[in-house]
C-alpha cells in the first residue's frame, strides 16, 4: 500500500524573496531620490528663464520710456561730466564712437593725442589720424561699450577715481601679445559708461543716480519684513508687508516725493553691452541685455601679477574673469592670400580654446554658462596693425580693414566642453612666456562665431584674443534700441 504525501502549505516567504524585494525597493527609492535634485535644478533653470525674460522686457520698456540712451545725456556736463569736463578728460569726446588711449591719475588721456597713438574711434576721427585709416574716416557701427550705471552706482567707482574700472579688462590676466611677446594684449576691456551723475542731478534727464536701482534691479524681488529687522519694535514686523526705504529728504523739492519706496534684494540685475548701429546715427543702438543673478558689485584693489604689462592696473572688478581665447581653434588654418603665412581656423566655427596661467584660480565654466569675446584694443594705432582681411576674399587691392574688428563684444552660450588640462611644455604656443604653466579647456558654443583669432600656420595665435567668463550671467537677449 502506497502512502501519499501531500505538500504542506507555505507558512511565509523565503530569504531569497526578501532580498529580491529589498533590492527592488532600493532601486525604486534611489530612482525616486534622484528626481528631487533634478527637479530642483529644472525648477531653478525655469525660474531663471522666466525671471530673466520678464526683466528683459522691463529693461526694454525702460529704454523706451525713460529714453536711457539718448545721446545728448552722454554729452551733457550735468548728467555725464566725465566725458565733457576737463576735470575728467583732456578733451571732450563721445564714448559711443571714441575711446581714449589711456587713463591716469583719475583722468582720461587726450583721445586725439597723436604721440599716444590716438584712442580707438569710429566715424570721423581725429583730423591728424589720416595715416591710420586713409581719409581719417572709419565706417560702420560705433564702438562696443558696457552701459552699466548700476555697477558704478553700487560700487561707488566713477571716472575720476584711481581705477578706471573698465568692463572685462584682461590686462595682467592675458599674456603679452604673441606677435612680439612684449606688448600689451588687446584685452583692455570695454568702456563702462553711465549717464547718471552721482554728484548732481541730471537736469536734462530729470533724474538722479538714486533712481538707478529702480531701473536696473528686478522689481519682483521685494524684501518682506521680519522680526529681526533692525530698528523695528518687537511684534511690529509682518512677513506679509514689504520692507520700505525712507524717502530721501535731501533731494530738491521738484524730486522729493516724501513717499517710502520698496526695498529689493538685488538677486536679478541687468546691464547693456552694445554699440551705436551706425557711427553717424546716434538714434539707433544694437546689442545685448545681459541678465545677472547675485552679481557682485566690488573692486578688488589687488594688482594681478600673472603676466607682465605696461598698462596701469588699479584694481580688478569682481565677477569679471578674463582669460586668453582662441576663437576658431584648430590646427588646420585657411591662409589669407594677401597676408602670407597667417589665416583663420578652418571648419572650427564653434570651437574656442580658453587658457590661463596655472597660478590663477580655475574659472567656473560649465555647459549652459555664457562667455563673451571681449577682444578690445583701445589704441587706434595698435588696432590698425592687428586687423586683417576676410579669408574668403582674394582681392589683393582691398585694404586691410577691420573684417574682425579689434573692438568687439560677442556673447556665446557654451553647449559642451572638455575637462581642464595642462599644456605640456613641448606643445607651448608661439611666444608663450617662459616659466608659465598653462591650464586650458576647449568649449563649443551654441552659435557660429562672429569673429576669429588670427593664427599662424602652426595654429598658434598671431595676436591674443580675450574672453570673459562670468558665472553670474544667466541669460543674454539681443535687442535694438531706438531713442527719441
Coordinates of N, CA and C in Angstrom, one line a residue, residues 339-456:
X339 N 48.1 88.0 -46.9 CA 48.8 88.2 -45.7 C 49.8 87.1 -45.3
X340 N 50.3 86.4 -46.3 CA 51.4 85.5 -46.1 C 51.0 84.3 -45.4
X341 N 51.7 84.0 -44.3 CA 51.5 82.7 -43.5 C 50.5 82.8 -42.4
X342 N 49.5 83.7 -42.5 CA 48.5 83.9 -41.4 C 47.1 83.6 -42.0
X343 N 46.3 83.2 -41.1 CA 44.9 82.9 -41.5 C 44.0 82.6 -40.3
X344 N 42.9 82.0 -40.6 CA 41.9 81.7 -39.6 C 41.6 80.2 -39.6
X345 N 41.1 79.7 -38.5 CA 40.8 78.3 -38.3 C 39.8 77.8 -39.3
X346 N 40.0 76.7 -39.9 CA 39.1 76.1 -40.9 C 38.2 75.1 -40.3
X347 N 36.9 75.2 -40.6 CA 35.9 74.2 -40.1 C 35.9 74.1 -38.6
X348 N 36.1 75.3 -38.0 CA 36.0 75.3 -36.5 C 35.3 76.6 -36.1
X349 N 34.1 76.7 -36.6 CA 33.3 78.0 -36.4 C 32.5 78.0 -35.1
X350 N 32.7 77.0 -34.2 CA 32.1 77.0 -32.9 C 33.1 76.6 -31.8
X351 N 34.3 76.3 -32.1 CA 35.3 75.8 -31.2 C 36.1 77.0 -30.6
X352 N 36.2 77.0 -29.3 CA 37.0 78.1 -28.6 C 37.9 77.4 -27.6
X353 N 39.2 77.7 -27.6 CA 40.1 77.2 -26.6 C 40.3 78.4 -25.6
X354 N 40.0 78.1 -24.3 CA 40.2 79.0 -23.2 C 41.5 78.6 -22.5
X355 N 42.4 79.5 -22.2 CA 43.6 79.2 -21.5 C 44.0 80.3 -20.5
X356 N 44.6 79.8 -19.4 CA 45.0 80.8 -18.3 C 46.2 80.2 -17.6
X357 N 46.9 81.1 -16.9 CA 48.0 80.7 -16.1 C 47.6 79.8 -14.9
X358 N 48.4 78.8 -14.6 CA 48.0 77.9 -13.5 C 48.1 78.5 -12.2
X359 N 48.7 79.7 -12.1 CA 48.7 80.5 -10.9 C 47.3 81.1 -10.6
X360 N 46.5 81.2 -11.6 CA 45.1 81.8 -11.4 C 44.2 80.7 -10.9
X361 N 43.2 81.0 -10.2 CA 42.1 80.1 -9.8 C 41.4 79.7 -11.1
X362 N 41.0 78.4 -11.2 CA 40.3 78.0 -12.4 C 39.0 78.7 -12.5
X363 N 38.6 79.3 -13.6 CA 37.3 79.9 -13.8 C 36.2 78.9 -13.8
X364 N 35.0 79.3 -13.4 CA 33.9 78.4 -13.3 C 33.2 78.4 -14.7
X365 N 33.5 77.3 -15.4 CA 33.0 77.1 -16.8 C 32.2 75.8 -16.9
X366 N 31.0 75.9 -17.3 CA 30.1 74.7 -17.4 C 29.2 74.8 -18.6
X367 N 28.7 73.7 -19.1 CA 27.7 73.8 -20.2 C 26.5 74.6 -19.7
X368 N 26.1 75.5 -20.6 CA 24.9 76.3 -20.3 C 25.3 77.7 -19.9
X369 N 26.6 77.9 -19.4 CA 27.0 79.2 -19.0 C 27.4 80.0 -20.2
X370 N 27.7 81.3 -20.0 CA 28.0 82.2 -21.0 C 29.4 82.7 -21.0
X371 N 30.0 82.9 -22.2 CA 31.3 83.6 -22.3 C 31.1 84.7 -23.4
X372 N 32.0 85.7 -23.4 CA 31.9 86.8 -24.3 C 33.3 87.0 -24.9
X373 N 33.3 87.3 -26.2 CA 34.5 87.7 -26.9 C 34.7 89.2 -26.6
X374 N 35.6 89.5 -25.7 CA 35.9 90.9 -25.3 C 37.2 91.4 -25.8
X375 N 37.7 90.9 -26.9 CA 38.9 91.4 -27.5 C 38.7 92.9 -27.8
X376 N 39.5 93.7 -27.2 CA 39.4 95.2 -27.3 C 40.7 95.9 -27.2
X377 N 41.1 96.6 -28.3 CA 42.3 97.4 -28.4 C 41.9 98.9 -28.3
X378 N 42.3 99.6 -27.3 CA 41.9 101.0 -27.1 C 42.7 101.9 -27.9
X379 N 43.9 101.5 -28.3 CA 44.8 102.4 -29.1 C 44.6 102.2 -30.6
X380 N 44.3 103.3 -31.2 CA 43.9 103.2 -32.7 C 45.1 102.8 -33.5
X381 N 46.3 103.2 -33.2 CA 47.5 102.9 -34.0 C 47.8 101.4 -33.9
X382 N 47.7 100.9 -32.7 CA 48.0 99.4 -32.5 C 46.9 98.6 -33.1
X383 N 45.6 99.1 -33.0 CA 44.5 98.4 -33.6 C 44.7 98.2 -35.1
X384 N 45.2 99.3 -35.7 CA 45.3 99.2 -37.2 C 46.3 98.2 -37.7
X385 N 47.2 97.8 -36.8 CA 48.3 96.8 -37.2 C 47.8 95.4 -36.9
X386 N 46.7 95.2 -36.2 CA 46.2 93.9 -35.8 C 45.0 93.5 -36.5
X387 N 44.5 94.2 -37.5 CA 43.3 93.9 -38.3 C 43.7 93.3 -39.6
X388 N 43.0 92.3 -40.1 CA 43.2 91.7 -41.3 C 42.0 91.4 -42.1
X389 N 42.2 91.1 -43.4 CA 41.1 90.9 -44.3 C 40.3 89.6 -44.0
X390 N 39.2 89.4 -44.7 CA 38.4 88.2 -44.6 C 39.2 87.1 -45.4
X391 N 39.3 85.9 -44.8 CA 40.0 84.8 -45.5 C 39.2 84.4 -46.8
X392 N 38.0 84.8 -47.0 CA 37.2 84.4 -48.1 C 37.5 85.3 -49.3
X393 N 38.2 86.4 -49.2 CA 38.5 87.2 -50.3 C 39.9 87.1 -50.8
X394 N 40.1 87.1 -52.1 CA 41.4 87.0 -52.6 C 41.8 88.3 -53.3
X395 N 41.1 89.4 -53.0 CA 41.3 90.7 -53.6 C 42.5 91.3 -53.1
X396 N 43.6 91.4 -53.8 CA 44.8 92.0 -53.4 C 44.8 93.5 -53.3
X397 N 43.7 94.1 -53.9 CA 43.6 95.6 -53.9 C 42.9 96.1 -52.7
X398 N 42.2 95.2 -52.0 CA 41.4 95.6 -50.8 C 42.3 96.0 -49.6
X399 N 42.1 97.1 -49.0 CA 42.9 97.5 -47.9 C 42.6 96.6 -46.7
X400 N 43.5 96.6 -45.7 CA 43.3 95.7 -44.5 C 42.3 96.4 -43.5
X401 N 41.1 96.4 -43.8 CA 40.1 97.0 -42.9 C 39.7 96.0 -41.8
X402 N 39.0 96.4 -40.9 CA 38.7 95.5 -39.7 C 37.6 94.6 -40.0
X403 N 37.9 93.5 -40.8 CA 36.9 92.5 -41.0 C 36.4 91.9 -39.7
X404 N 37.4 91.6 -38.9 CA 37.1 91.2 -37.5 C 37.7 92.3 -36.6
X405 N 36.9 93.3 -36.3 CA 37.4 94.4 -35.5 C 38.1 94.1 -34.2
X406 N 39.0 94.8 -33.8 CA 39.7 94.6 -32.6 C 39.0 95.4 -31.4
X407 N 37.8 95.8 -31.6 CA 36.9 96.3 -30.6 C 35.6 95.5 -30.7
X408 N 35.3 94.6 -29.9 CA 34.1 93.8 -30.0 C 33.6 93.2 -28.7
X409 N 32.4 92.8 -28.7 CA 31.8 92.1 -27.6 C 30.7 91.2 -28.1
X410 N 31.0 90.0 -28.3 CA 30.1 89.0 -28.8 C 29.8 87.9 -27.7
X411 N 28.5 87.7 -27.4 CA 28.2 86.7 -26.4 C 27.9 85.3 -27.0
X412 N 28.3 84.3 -26.3 CA 28.0 82.9 -26.7 C 27.7 82.1 -25.5
X413 N 26.8 81.1 -25.7 CA 26.4 80.2 -24.6 C 27.2 78.8 -24.9
X414 N 27.7 78.3 -23.9 CA 28.5 77.0 -24.0 C 27.6 75.9 -24.2
X415 N 27.8 75.1 -25.2 CA 26.9 73.9 -25.5 C 27.6 72.7 -24.8
X416 N 28.9 72.5 -25.0 CA 29.6 71.4 -24.3 C 31.1 71.9 -24.1
X417 N 31.8 71.1 -23.3 CA 33.2 71.4 -23.0 C 34.0 70.2 -22.7
X418 N 35.3 70.3 -22.7 CA 36.2 69.3 -22.3 C 36.5 69.6 -20.8
X419 N 37.3 68.7 -20.3 CA 37.8 68.9 -18.9 C 39.0 69.8 -19.0
X420 N 39.5 70.3 -17.8 CA 40.6 71.1 -17.8 C 41.9 70.3 -17.9
X421 N 42.8 70.7 -18.8 CA 44.1 70.0 -18.9 C 45.2 71.0 -18.8
X422 N 46.4 70.4 -18.7 CA 47.6 71.2 -18.6 C 48.4 71.1 -19.9
X423 N 48.8 72.2 -20.5 CA 49.5 72.1 -21.8 C 51.0 71.7 -21.5
X424 N 51.4 70.7 -22.2 CA 52.8 70.3 -22.0 C 53.8 71.3 -22.5
X425 N 55.0 71.4 -21.9 CA 56.0 72.4 -22.3 C 56.4 72.2 -23.7
X426 N 56.4 71.0 -24.2 CA 56.8 70.7 -25.6 C 55.7 71.2 -26.6
X427 N 54.5 71.5 -26.1 CA 53.4 71.9 -27.0 C 53.1 73.4 -26.8
X428 N 54.0 74.2 -26.2 CA 53.7 75.6 -26.0 C 53.5 76.3 -27.3
X429 N 52.6 77.3 -27.2 CA 52.3 78.1 -28.4 C 53.4 79.2 -28.6
X430 N 53.3 79.8 -29.8 CA 54.3 80.8 -30.2 C 54.3 81.9 -29.2
X431 N 55.5 82.2 -28.7 CA 55.8 83.3 -27.7 C 55.1 83.1 -26.4
X432 N 54.7 81.9 -26.0 CA 54.3 81.7 -24.7 C 55.4 82.1 -23.7
X433 N 55.1 82.9 -22.7 CA 56.1 83.3 -21.7 C 56.8 82.1 -21.1
X434 N 58.1 82.2 -20.9 CA 58.8 81.1 -20.2 C 58.4 81.1 -18.7
X435 N 58.4 79.9 -18.2 CA 58.1 79.7 -16.7 C 56.7 79.8 -16.4
X436 N 55.8 79.8 -17.4 CA 54.3 79.8 -17.1 C 53.7 78.5 -17.5
X437 N 53.0 77.9 -16.6 CA 52.3 76.7 -16.9 C 50.9 77.0 -17.3
X438 N 50.4 76.5 -18.4 CA 49.0 76.9 -18.8 C 48.0 75.8 -18.5
X439 N 46.9 76.2 -18.0 CA 45.7 75.3 -17.9 C 44.7 75.7 -19.0
X440 N 44.0 74.8 -19.6 CA 43.2 75.1 -20.7 C 42.0 74.2 -20.8
X441 N 41.0 74.7 -21.6 CA 39.8 73.9 -21.8 C 39.2 74.3 -23.2
X442 N 38.7 73.3 -23.9 CA 38.0 73.6 -25.2 C 36.5 73.6 -25.0
X443 N 35.9 74.6 -25.5 CA 34.4 74.7 -25.4 C 33.8 74.8 -26.8
X444 N 32.6 74.4 -27.0 CA 31.9 74.6 -28.2 C 30.6 75.4 -27.9
X445 N 30.4 76.4 -28.7 CA 29.3 77.3 -28.4 C 28.1 77.1 -29.2
X446 N 27.0 77.7 -28.8 CA 25.7 77.3 -29.4 C 25.4 78.1 -30.7
X447 N 26.3 79.0 -31.2 CA 26.1 79.7 -32.4 C 27.4 79.9 -33.1
X448 N 27.4 80.1 -34.4 CA 28.6 80.3 -35.1 C 29.4 81.5 -34.6
X449 N 30.7 81.4 -34.6 CA 31.5 82.5 -34.1 C 31.4 83.7 -35.0
X450 N 31.4 84.9 -34.4 CA 31.2 86.1 -35.2 C 32.6 86.8 -35.5
X451 N 33.6 86.3 -34.9 CA 35.0 86.8 -35.1 C 35.9 85.6 -34.8
X452 N 37.1 85.6 -35.5 CA 38.1 84.5 -35.3 C 39.4 85.1 -34.9
X453 N 40.2 84.3 -34.2 CA 41.6 84.6 -33.9 C 42.5 84.4 -35.0
X454 N 43.4 85.4 -35.3 CA 44.4 85.2 -36.4 C 45.4 84.2 -36.0
X455 N 45.7 83.2 -36.8 CA 46.6 82.1 -36.5 C 47.7 82.1 -37.5
X456 N 48.9 81.5 -37.0 CA 49.9 81.2 -38.0 C 49.7 79.8 -38.5

